Tab-separated table of C-alpha atoms and ligand atoms in Angstrom:
chain	number	residue	atom	x	y	z
A	1	MET	CA	140.298	112.113	133.361
A	2	GLN	CA	140.762	115.094	133.696
A	3	VAL	CA	137.873	118.583	133.873
A	4	PHE	CA	139.032	121.681	132.812
A	5	LYS	CA	136.791	125.428	133.091
A	6	PHE	CA	138.118	127.958	130.651
A	7	GLY	CA	135.700	131.400	131.598
A	8	GLY	CA	133.764	132.844	129.564
A	9	ALA	CA	137.040	135.383	128.951
A	10	SER	CA	139.628	132.808	127.577
A	11	VAL	CA	136.196	132.004	124.970
A	12	ASN	CA	135.990	136.122	124.290
A	13	ASN	CA	136.414	136.187	120.622
A	14	THR	CA	137.425	133.563	118.010
A	15	ASP	CA	141.158	134.064	118.569
A	16	ARG	CA	140.873	133.164	122.135
A	17	ILE	CA	138.471	130.129	120.936
A	18	LYS	CA	142.355	129.304	118.769
A	19	ASN	CA	143.932	129.598	121.771
A	20	VAL	CA	141.817	126.919	123.727
A	21	ALA	CA	141.454	124.760	120.911
A	22	ALA	CA	145.663	124.983	121.021
A	23	ILE	CA	145.462	124.221	125.250
A	24	LEU	CA	143.539	121.006	124.360
A	25	ARG	CA	145.294	120.513	121.851
A	26	GLN	CA	148.299	119.762	124.260
A	27	TYR	CA	146.390	117.052	126.151
A	28	SER	CA	145.424	115.084	122.439
A	29	GLY	CA	144.444	111.339	123.664
A	30	GLN	CA	143.551	112.406	127.655
A	31	PRO	CA	140.318	112.084	129.034
A	32	LEU	CA	139.365	115.266	129.451
A	33	LEU	CA	135.845	117.243	130.648
A	34	VAL	CA	135.722	120.330	129.660
A	35	VAL	CA	133.774	123.376	130.822
A	36	ILE	CA	132.646	126.717	129.049
A	37	SER	CA	131.741	129.242	130.534
A	38	ALA	CA	129.435	132.060	128.294
A	39	MET	CA	131.787	134.122	126.210
A	40	GLY	CA	132.554	137.361	127.152
A	41	LYS	CA	130.163	139.784	128.817
A	42	THR	CA	126.937	137.539	127.708
A	43	THR	CA	125.433	136.448	131.090
A	44	ASN	CA	125.222	140.525	131.016
A	45	ALA	CA	123.984	140.627	128.634
A	46	LEU	CA	120.796	138.627	128.639
A	47	GLU	CA	120.594	139.656	132.291
A	48	LYS	CA	119.610	142.818	130.478
A	49	VAL	CA	117.016	140.664	127.651
A	50	ALA	CA	114.997	139.384	130.827
A	51	GLU	CA	115.245	142.687	133.139
A	52	ALA	CA	113.748	144.634	129.861
A	53	PHE	CA	110.816	141.519	129.503
A	54	TYR	CA	110.032	141.423	133.222
A	55	ARG	CA	109.800	145.122	132.945
A	56	GLY	CA	107.041	144.701	129.952
A	57	GLU	CA	109.489	146.119	127.431
A	58	LYS	CA	109.443	143.594	124.781
A	59	ASP	CA	111.022	145.435	121.890
A	60	GLN	CA	113.887	145.997	123.839
A	61	ALA	CA	113.731	142.870	125.553
A	62	LEU	CA	113.735	141.526	121.408
A	63	GLN	CA	116.413	144.609	120.313
A	64	LEU	CA	118.967	143.067	122.923
A	65	PHE	CA	118.888	140.230	123.023
A	66	GLU	CA	119.045	140.598	119.071
A	67	GLN	CA	122.303	141.566	119.513
A	68	VAL	CA	123.646	138.440	121.522
A	69	LYS	CA	121.879	136.465	118.913
A	70	THR	CA	124.598	138.181	116.199
A	71	GLN	CA	127.505	138.395	118.764
A	72	HIS	CA	127.286	133.701	118.311
A	73	LEU	CA	126.098	133.888	114.487
A	74	THR	CA	128.697	135.990	113.606
A	75	THR	CA	131.874	134.671	115.823
A	76	ALA	CA	130.469	131.248	114.599
A	77	LYS	CA	130.004	132.237	110.222
A	78	TYR	CA	134.326	133.309	111.294
A	79	LEU	CA	134.940	130.621	112.999
A	80	LEU	CA	133.149	127.096	111.049
A	81	VAL	CA	133.228	126.199	107.386
A	82	LYS	CA	132.655	122.700	107.384
A	83	ASN	CA	129.808	122.455	111.495
A	84	ALA	CA	128.770	126.495	110.013
A	85	LEU	CA	125.255	124.989	108.336
A	86	ALA	CA	124.472	122.020	112.054
A	87	CYS	CA	126.088	124.947	113.965
A	88	GLU	CA	123.980	127.502	113.500
A	89	ALA	CA	120.729	125.421	113.188
A	90	ARG	CA	121.603	124.594	117.002
A	91	LEU	CA	122.338	128.079	118.033
A	92	ARG	CA	119.005	128.995	116.269
A	93	ASP	CA	117.036	126.651	118.388
A	94	PHE	CA	117.975	128.385	121.339
A	95	PHE	CA	117.516	131.306	120.141
A	96	THR	CA	113.679	130.279	119.125
A	97	GLU	CA	113.294	129.353	122.166
A	98	VAL	CA	114.251	132.706	123.876
A	99	GLU	CA	112.205	133.979	121.932
A	100	TRP	CA	108.690	132.722	122.361
A	101	LEU	CA	109.959	133.427	125.936
A	102	LEU	CA	109.985	136.682	125.305
A	103	HIS	CA	106.788	137.299	123.046
A	104	ASP	CA	105.088	135.827	126.038
A	105	LYS	CA	104.616	137.787	128.930
A	106	PRO	CA	105.090	137.235	132.355
A	107	VAL	CA	103.437	135.706	134.590
A	108	ARG	CA	106.452	133.534	136.642
A	109	ASN	CA	108.648	135.915	138.478
A	110	PHE	CA	111.384	136.862	137.920
A	111	ASP	CA	114.327	134.552	138.954
A	112	TYR	CA	112.226	132.259	136.846
A	113	TYR	CA	112.695	134.299	133.622
A	114	TYR	CA	115.975	135.454	134.703
A	115	ASP	CA	116.951	131.228	134.371
A	116	GLN	CA	114.968	130.436	131.127
A	117	ILE	CA	117.073	132.838	129.057
A	118	VAL	CA	120.508	133.104	130.718
A	119	CYS	CA	120.981	130.521	130.942
A	120	THR	CA	121.475	129.974	126.993
A	121	GLY	CA	124.910	131.883	126.830
A	122	GLU	CA	126.285	128.600	128.366
A	123	LEU	CA	125.307	126.640	126.188
A	124	PHE	CA	125.547	129.143	122.535
A	125	SER	CA	129.433	129.314	123.850
A	126	THR	CA	129.854	125.735	124.162
A	127	SER	CA	128.009	124.564	120.430
A	128	ILE	CA	130.479	127.136	118.697
A	129	VAL	CA	133.431	125.968	120.534
A	130	SER	CA	132.392	122.400	120.116
A	131	ALA	CA	132.098	123.216	117.020
A	132	TYR	CA	135.125	124.114	116.004
A	133	LEU	CA	137.055	121.606	118.300
A	134	ASN	CA	135.676	119.299	116.281
A	135	GLU	CA	136.163	121.494	112.462
A	136	GLU	CA	139.654	121.740	113.837
A	137	GLY	CA	140.532	118.203	114.700
A	138	ILE	CA	139.677	117.800	118.577
A	139	LEU	CA	137.235	115.348	118.570
A	140	ASN	CA	134.321	115.437	120.657
A	141	GLU	CA	131.476	114.695	122.281
A	142	TRP	CA	128.496	117.903	122.746
A	143	LEU	CA	127.352	117.426	126.198
A	144	ASP	CA	123.286	119.560	127.758
A	145	VAL	CA	124.696	119.476	131.367
A	146	ARG	CA	120.568	120.381	132.200
A	147	ASP	CA	119.971	116.613	130.975
A	148	VAL	CA	122.622	115.665	134.375
A	149	PHE	CA	122.740	118.477	136.566
A	150	ARG	CA	119.082	117.518	138.216
A	151	THR	CA	118.546	120.789	140.314
A	152	ASP	CA	115.491	122.322	142.215
A	153	ASP	CA	113.903	124.276	141.788
A	154	ASN	CA	115.382	127.496	143.663
A	155	PHE	CA	115.359	130.072	140.309
A	156	ARG	CA	119.285	131.463	140.834
A	157	ASP	CA	120.020	129.929	143.337
A	158	ALA	CA	119.660	126.040	143.015
A	159	ALA	CA	120.890	123.743	145.120
A	160	ILE	CA	122.079	120.665	142.459
A	161	ASP	CA	120.417	117.294	143.694
A	162	LEU	CA	123.560	115.165	143.360
A	163	SER	CA	123.005	111.856	144.366
A	164	PHE	CA	120.265	112.580	140.575
A	165	THR	CA	123.029	114.202	138.786
A	166	ALA	CA	126.450	111.364	140.441
A	167	LYS	CA	123.818	108.253	138.694
A	168	ARG	CA	123.454	110.283	135.099
A	169	VAL	CA	126.982	110.800	135.444
A	170	ALA	CA	127.488	107.152	135.142
A	171	SER	CA	124.428	106.562	132.972
A	172	GLY	CA	125.173	109.196	130.594
A	173	VAL	CA	128.948	111.138	130.456
A	174	VAL	CA	130.741	108.312	131.265
A	175	PRO	CA	129.855	106.563	128.302
A	176	LEU	CA	130.753	109.287	126.021
A	177	PHE	CA	134.296	108.922	126.828
A	178	GLU	CA	134.065	105.450	124.521
A	179	GLN	CA	133.880	107.199	122.029
A	180	HIS	CA	135.726	110.471	122.155
A	181	ASN	CA	138.475	111.096	124.833
A	182	ILE	CA	136.639	115.017	125.370
A	183	VAL	CA	133.195	116.190	126.248
A	184	ILE	CA	132.776	119.558	125.987
A	185	THR	CA	129.461	120.604	128.223
A	186	GLN	CA	128.398	124.112	130.032
A	187	GLY	CA	129.003	125.173	133.428
A	188	PHE	CA	126.218	126.949	135.812
A	189	ILE	CA	123.239	125.263	134.692
A	190	GLY	CA	121.001	123.329	135.383
A	191	ALA	CA	117.453	121.720	134.921
A	192	THR	CA	114.642	120.847	137.723
A	193	ASP	CA	112.505	117.260	137.188
A	194	GLU	CA	110.480	119.685	135.379
A	195	ASN	CA	112.017	120.370	133.056
A	196	GLU	CA	112.645	123.930	133.244
A	197	SER	CA	115.936	125.656	133.263
A	198	THR	CA	118.009	126.949	136.357
A	199	THR	CA	121.154	128.622	136.814
A	200	LEU	CA	123.552	127.638	140.120
A	201	GLY	CA	124.611	131.698	141.705
A	202	ARG	CA	126.402	134.186	138.978
A	203	GLU	CA	130.492	132.658	138.811
A	204	GLY	CA	129.221	129.297	139.743
A	205	SER	CA	130.872	127.675	136.700
A	206	ASP	CA	133.338	126.908	138.338
A	207	TYR	CA	131.289	124.647	140.498
A	208	THR	CA	129.878	122.767	138.181
A	209	ALA	CA	133.143	121.838	136.947
A	210	ALA	CA	134.373	120.972	140.767
A	211	VAL	CA	130.824	118.543	141.379
A	212	PHE	CA	132.020	117.029	137.716
A	213	ALA	CA	135.298	115.923	138.804
A	214	ASN	CA	134.513	114.752	142.250
A	215	LEU	CA	131.601	112.637	140.602
A	216	LEU	CA	133.698	111.914	137.925
A	217	GLY	CA	136.573	110.827	140.312
A	218	ALA	CA	139.113	113.620	137.853
A	219	SER	CA	142.080	113.692	138.660
A	220	SER	CA	142.608	116.716	139.407
A	221	LEU	CA	140.527	120.373	138.073
A	222	SER	CA	141.842	122.565	136.499
A	223	ILE	CA	140.511	126.138	136.377
A	224	TRP	CA	142.259	128.164	132.964
A	225	LYS	CA	141.946	132.343	133.072
A	226	ASP	CA	143.656	135.207	132.330
A	227	VAL	CA	145.954	135.041	135.885
A	228	GLU	CA	148.898	133.875	136.534
A	229	GLY	CA	147.375	131.881	139.526
A	230	VAL	CA	146.546	132.840	142.375
A	231	MET	CA	148.211	136.033	144.667
A	232	ASN	CA	148.489	136.947	147.777
A	233	ALA	CA	146.738	140.537	146.954
A	234	ASP	CA	144.998	142.395	144.647
A	235	PRO	CA	147.347	143.020	141.616
A	236	LYS	CA	145.720	146.077	140.423
A	237	LEU	CA	145.537	147.530	143.763
A	238	PHE	CA	148.521	145.777	144.294
A	239	PRO	CA	152.180	146.064	142.164
A	240	GLU	CA	154.216	144.203	144.749
A	241	ALA	CA	151.908	141.178	144.576
A	242	GLN	CA	153.235	138.113	144.431
A	243	LEU	CA	151.670	134.199	142.911
A	244	LEU	CA	151.300	131.928	145.429
A	245	ARG	CA	152.594	128.873	143.930
A	246	GLU	CA	150.722	126.086	146.244
A	247	LEU	CA	147.634	127.024	148.578
A	248	ASN	CA	145.906	124.669	150.906
A	249	TYR	CA	142.217	124.470	150.493
A	250	ASP	CA	140.927	125.357	153.630
A	251	GLU	CA	143.415	128.231	153.025
A	252	VAL	CA	141.569	129.419	149.767
A	253	ILE	CA	138.243	128.556	151.607
A	254	GLU	CA	139.360	131.624	153.647
A	255	MET	CA	140.335	133.606	151.301
A	256	ALA	CA	137.007	133.876	149.211
A	257	TYR	CA	135.049	133.222	152.867
A	258	TYR	CA	136.824	137.453	153.741
A	259	GLY	CA	136.228	138.020	150.065
A	260	ALA	CA	139.515	137.327	147.329
A	261	GLN	CA	138.093	137.199	144.572
A	262	VAL	CA	139.826	133.326	143.717
A	263	ILE	CA	137.254	131.095	142.625
A	264	HIS	CA	133.633	130.289	144.076
A	265	PRO	CA	133.748	129.755	146.982
A	266	LYS	CA	131.999	126.357	146.732
A	267	THR	CA	134.472	124.217	144.782
A	268	ILE	CA	136.259	123.543	146.839
A	269	LYS	CA	134.559	121.371	149.097
A	270	PRO	CA	133.724	118.675	146.490
A	271	LEU	CA	137.490	118.883	145.740
A	272	GLN	CA	138.463	118.151	149.263
A	273	ASN	CA	136.141	115.072	149.384
A	274	LYS	CA	137.755	113.729	147.598
A	275	ASP	CA	141.304	114.882	147.799
A	276	ILE	CA	141.549	116.577	143.377
A	277	PRO	CA	143.975	118.706	143.510
A	278	LEU	CA	143.016	121.974	142.157
A	279	HIS	CA	145.099	123.767	139.132
A	280	VAL	CA	144.466	127.535	138.276
A	281	LYS	CA	146.343	128.062	135.089
A	282	CYS	CA	146.925	130.787	132.420
A	283	PHE	CA	144.837	130.881	129.539
A	284	LEU	CA	147.544	133.291	127.611
A	285	GLU	CA	150.742	131.602	129.346
A	286	PRO	CA	149.960	127.841	129.533
A	287	GLU	CA	152.611	127.193	130.383
A	288	LEU	CA	153.440	128.998	132.963
A	289	PRO	CA	153.171	126.380	136.187
A	290	GLY	CA	149.294	128.452	138.314
A	291	THR	CA	148.827	127.654	140.689
A	292	VAL	CA	148.225	124.706	142.617
A	293	ILE	CA	145.265	123.951	145.490
A	294	HIS	CA	145.318	120.257	148.365
A	295	ASN	CA	144.578	118.982	150.938
A	296	GLN	CA	148.568	119.382	152.199
A	297	SER	CA	149.702	121.749	154.497
A	298	ILE	CA	151.826	124.940	153.806
A	299	SER	CA	153.926	126.961	155.570
A	300	GLY	CA	155.591	129.697	154.557
A	301	LEU	CA	153.125	132.166	153.187
A	302	PRO	CA	153.043	135.362	152.076
A	303	PRO	CA	150.402	137.872	154.316
A	304	ILE	CA	147.282	136.979	152.069
A	305	ILE	CA	145.812	141.029	151.755
A	306	VAL	CA	142.001	141.453	151.107
A	307	VAL	CA	140.035	144.731	150.394
A	308	LYS	CA	136.938	144.859	150.857
A	309	ASN	CA	135.691	149.321	149.288
A	310	ASP	CA	132.302	150.665	149.916
A	311	GLN	CA	131.404	148.715	153.212
A	312	VAL	CA	129.275	150.270	156.661
A	313	LEU	CA	129.426	149.838	159.354
A	314	VAL	CA	125.993	149.527	161.949
A	315	HIS	CA	125.881	150.759	165.502
A	316	LEU	CA	122.950	149.182	167.190
A	317	HIS	CA	122.243	150.284	170.277
A	318	THR	CA	119.706	148.849	172.936
A	319	GLN	CA	117.630	151.368	173.661
A	320	ASP	CA	116.464	151.125	177.113
A	321	PHE	CA	120.091	150.074	177.360
A	322	SER	CA	119.923	146.638	179.162
A	323	PHE	CA	122.762	144.677	178.336
A	324	ILE	CA	122.837	142.967	174.753
A	325	GLY	CA	122.029	138.538	175.234
A	326	GLU	CA	121.025	136.287	173.679
A	327	GLU	CA	117.454	138.228	172.498
A	328	PRO	CA	118.413	141.005	171.402
A	329	MET	CA	121.098	139.259	169.364
A	330	SER	CA	118.783	136.222	168.203
A	331	ARG	CA	116.726	138.368	166.660
A	332	LEU	CA	119.581	140.200	164.601
A	333	TYR	CA	120.530	137.257	162.692
A	334	GLU	CA	116.723	136.443	162.049
A	335	ILE	CA	117.145	139.735	159.467
A	336	PHE	CA	119.990	139.384	158.575
A	337	ALA	CA	117.821	136.045	157.338
A	338	ALA	CA	115.192	137.702	156.089
A	339	VAL	CA	117.119	140.560	154.907
A	340	LYS	CA	119.839	137.820	152.842
A	341	ILE	CA	122.742	139.228	153.808
A	342	LYS	CA	125.933	138.379	155.634
A	343	PRO	CA	127.804	139.863	157.746
A	344	ASN	CA	131.668	140.998	157.191
A	345	LEU	CA	132.128	141.426	160.914
A	346	ILE	CA	130.860	142.065	164.263
A	347	GLN	CA	131.808	143.252	167.069
A	348	SER	CA	130.080	142.898	170.797
A	349	GLY	CA	130.310	145.353	173.668
A	350	ALA	CA	127.434	145.513	176.627
A	351	VAL	CA	125.253	147.355	175.361
A	352	SER	CA	125.985	148.153	171.817
A	353	LEU	CA	127.429	146.752	168.895
A	354	VAL	CA	128.504	147.318	165.053
A	355	VAL	CA	128.099	145.069	161.911
A	356	CYS	CA	130.411	145.187	159.243
A	357	LEU	CA	128.088	144.790	155.845
A	358	ASP	CA	128.925	145.937	151.434
A	359	ASN	CA	127.138	148.841	150.929
A	360	ARG	CA	123.235	147.785	148.769
A	361	SER	CA	121.063	150.153	149.712
A	362	ASP	CA	118.206	148.752	149.040
A	363	LYS	CA	119.127	145.757	151.753
A	364	ILE	CA	120.435	148.186	154.066
A	365	ASP	CA	117.797	150.695	154.810
A	366	GLN	CA	115.872	147.147	154.920
A	367	PHE	CA	118.306	145.964	157.482
A	368	ALA	CA	118.465	149.309	159.556
A	369	SER	CA	114.774	149.458	159.756
A	370	LEU	CA	113.905	145.890	161.194
A	371	ALA	CA	116.790	146.497	163.146
A	372	ALA	CA	115.405	149.956	164.556
A	373	ALA	CA	112.234	147.217	166.106
A	374	LEU	CA	114.724	146.586	168.966
A	375	PHE	CA	118.554	149.144	168.833
A	376	ASP	CA	119.012	152.228	168.190
A	377	VAL	CA	120.373	152.523	164.592
A	378	GLN	CA	122.781	154.701	163.171
A	379	VAL	CA	124.469	153.879	159.631
A	380	GLU	CA	127.904	155.035	158.851
A	381	LYS	CA	129.253	154.998	154.880
A	382	GLY	CA	131.925	155.246	153.062
A	383	LEU	CA	134.837	152.750	155.101
A	384	ARG	CA	137.362	149.817	153.639
A	385	LEU	CA	137.181	146.855	155.124
A	386	LEU	CA	140.692	145.213	154.947
A	387	THR	CA	142.123	141.154	156.383
A	388	ILE	CA	145.100	140.407	156.427
A	389	ARG	CA	146.099	136.637	156.898
A	390	HIS	CA	149.627	135.241	158.189
A	391	TYR	CA	149.934	139.445	159.231
A	392	ASN	CA	153.227	140.999	160.126
A	393	ASP	CA	153.419	144.330	162.169
A	394	THR	CA	155.471	145.931	158.834
A	395	VAL	CA	152.327	144.542	156.377
A	396	LEU	CA	149.677	146.197	158.982
A	397	GLN	CA	151.658	148.875	160.038
A	398	GLN	CA	152.120	149.473	155.344
A	399	LEU	CA	148.760	149.676	154.758
A	400	THR	CA	146.763	151.001	157.601
A	401	ALA	CA	149.333	154.598	157.635
A	402	GLY	CA	147.730	157.884	157.032
A	403	ARG	CA	143.913	156.112	157.623
A	404	LYS	CA	141.567	156.638	161.018
A	405	ARG	CA	141.146	152.458	162.051
A	406	VAL	CA	137.373	151.742	162.955
A	407	LEU	CA	137.261	148.760	164.365
A	408	VAL	CA	140.076	146.115	164.618
A	409	GLN	CA	139.297	142.350	164.865
A	410	GLN	CA	142.822	139.822	165.537
A	411	SER	CA	143.138	136.217	165.872
A	412	GLU	CA	145.859	134.417	166.103
A	413	ASP	CA	146.574	134.226	161.881
A	414	THR	CA	143.562	136.290	160.292
A	415	VAL	CA	143.570	140.698	161.342
A	416	GLN	CA	140.638	143.230	160.325
A	417	LEU	CA	140.696	146.388	159.489
A	418	LEU	CA	137.823	148.541	159.125
A	419	LEU	CA	139.293	151.861	157.778
A	420	SER	CA	137.494	155.571	156.997
B	1	LIG	N1	128.659	132.712	133.060
B	1	LIG	C1	128.149	132.353	134.278
B	1	LIG	C2	128.591	133.860	134.551
B	1	LIG	O1	129.421	134.667	133.763
B	1	LIG	C3	129.129	131.131	134.756
B	1	LIG	C4	130.418	131.985	134.804
B	1	LIG	O2	130.821	131.952	134.248
B	1	LIG	O3	130.953	130.966	135.907
B	1	LIG	O4	127.928	134.656	136.426
B	2	MG	MG1	133.683	133.580	134.535
């Protein structure tokens, strides 16, 4: 058994969906559980629907939703012949549920409505792709993952109830493979014990696929993307970026931690626990080898570069020039938790410390005002955080030439530089 995950870009239009079919055809006869994201930018579009609804702009919400509907109905119409009516009927059932909700007035919190609306993107895309594959003779079973993935009710960032979900996978998913080799389902969404839809956080489909791989004891997970594989730097910023053919789990976790947009960081643990290799492959050129991520340690990696722009450095100075001890430190971490921000870098001295954060103005303001109860606070904006793993002097010189180093933190294998 293998698990595949196709992201939004891979099912963005009819040609891309045909391309997915061509890839799956290569694997005919092999059991595959296939997780598919919402088409293209559908999730963003549905977020706009949820926001308009919550602002009380019902007509606007309905109109925005109409665009999402049209786009999916049009795609289905172009792709399907035999299964057109059945697929359209299923899509319309999902549409109706959302429209009912949009006709109500919001009485619960935003995150709840967000999940009820946004979860439909993956239901639409998988319904269309499943119907198309069946028409093409790639016989598959469509599965509503909300019947399998049980979560808590922390809407928009729901946590999976693994033991319940494991039982459901055994009783509700494994038997599907007796009928067909392919099961098509959604990532990113789940349901509470009260059958309310939930989402696992943006870009959460990789994570769903990894949990499936773990619970099914899959031989591998393949994530199909529009890039060649994992690169050592963002090719948009560094044209000489190179493909990393092999990485180990810990390296990927480190890269994600420092802000590399490789794969959702939660994806690794479920795979690592069962030693399941992760392939990152290009859906545009499926014959390319891509990157494989596994447990073996790898030596001789080139420098891996992660850039985070729009950074803020907050300078905190004790008000009475007392040393910074456990007390202000623990208060500081309480503030991080209260504001829900993760510092990208912290450096402390005797009477002052500096904290590097992503520039999210609402959070920075909140953080600064809470911290002002303990410290004198100064905020410096417009910085760039550069992280280099496996650095050497040459790269370090190259990447920092002509820029002022505001802060440097260095360990044996990683250097972080905050540049102005
Ligand atoms: N469709 C969701 C998103 O765009 C989940 C995913 O694709 O991973 O965030
Ligand atoms: Mg995606």
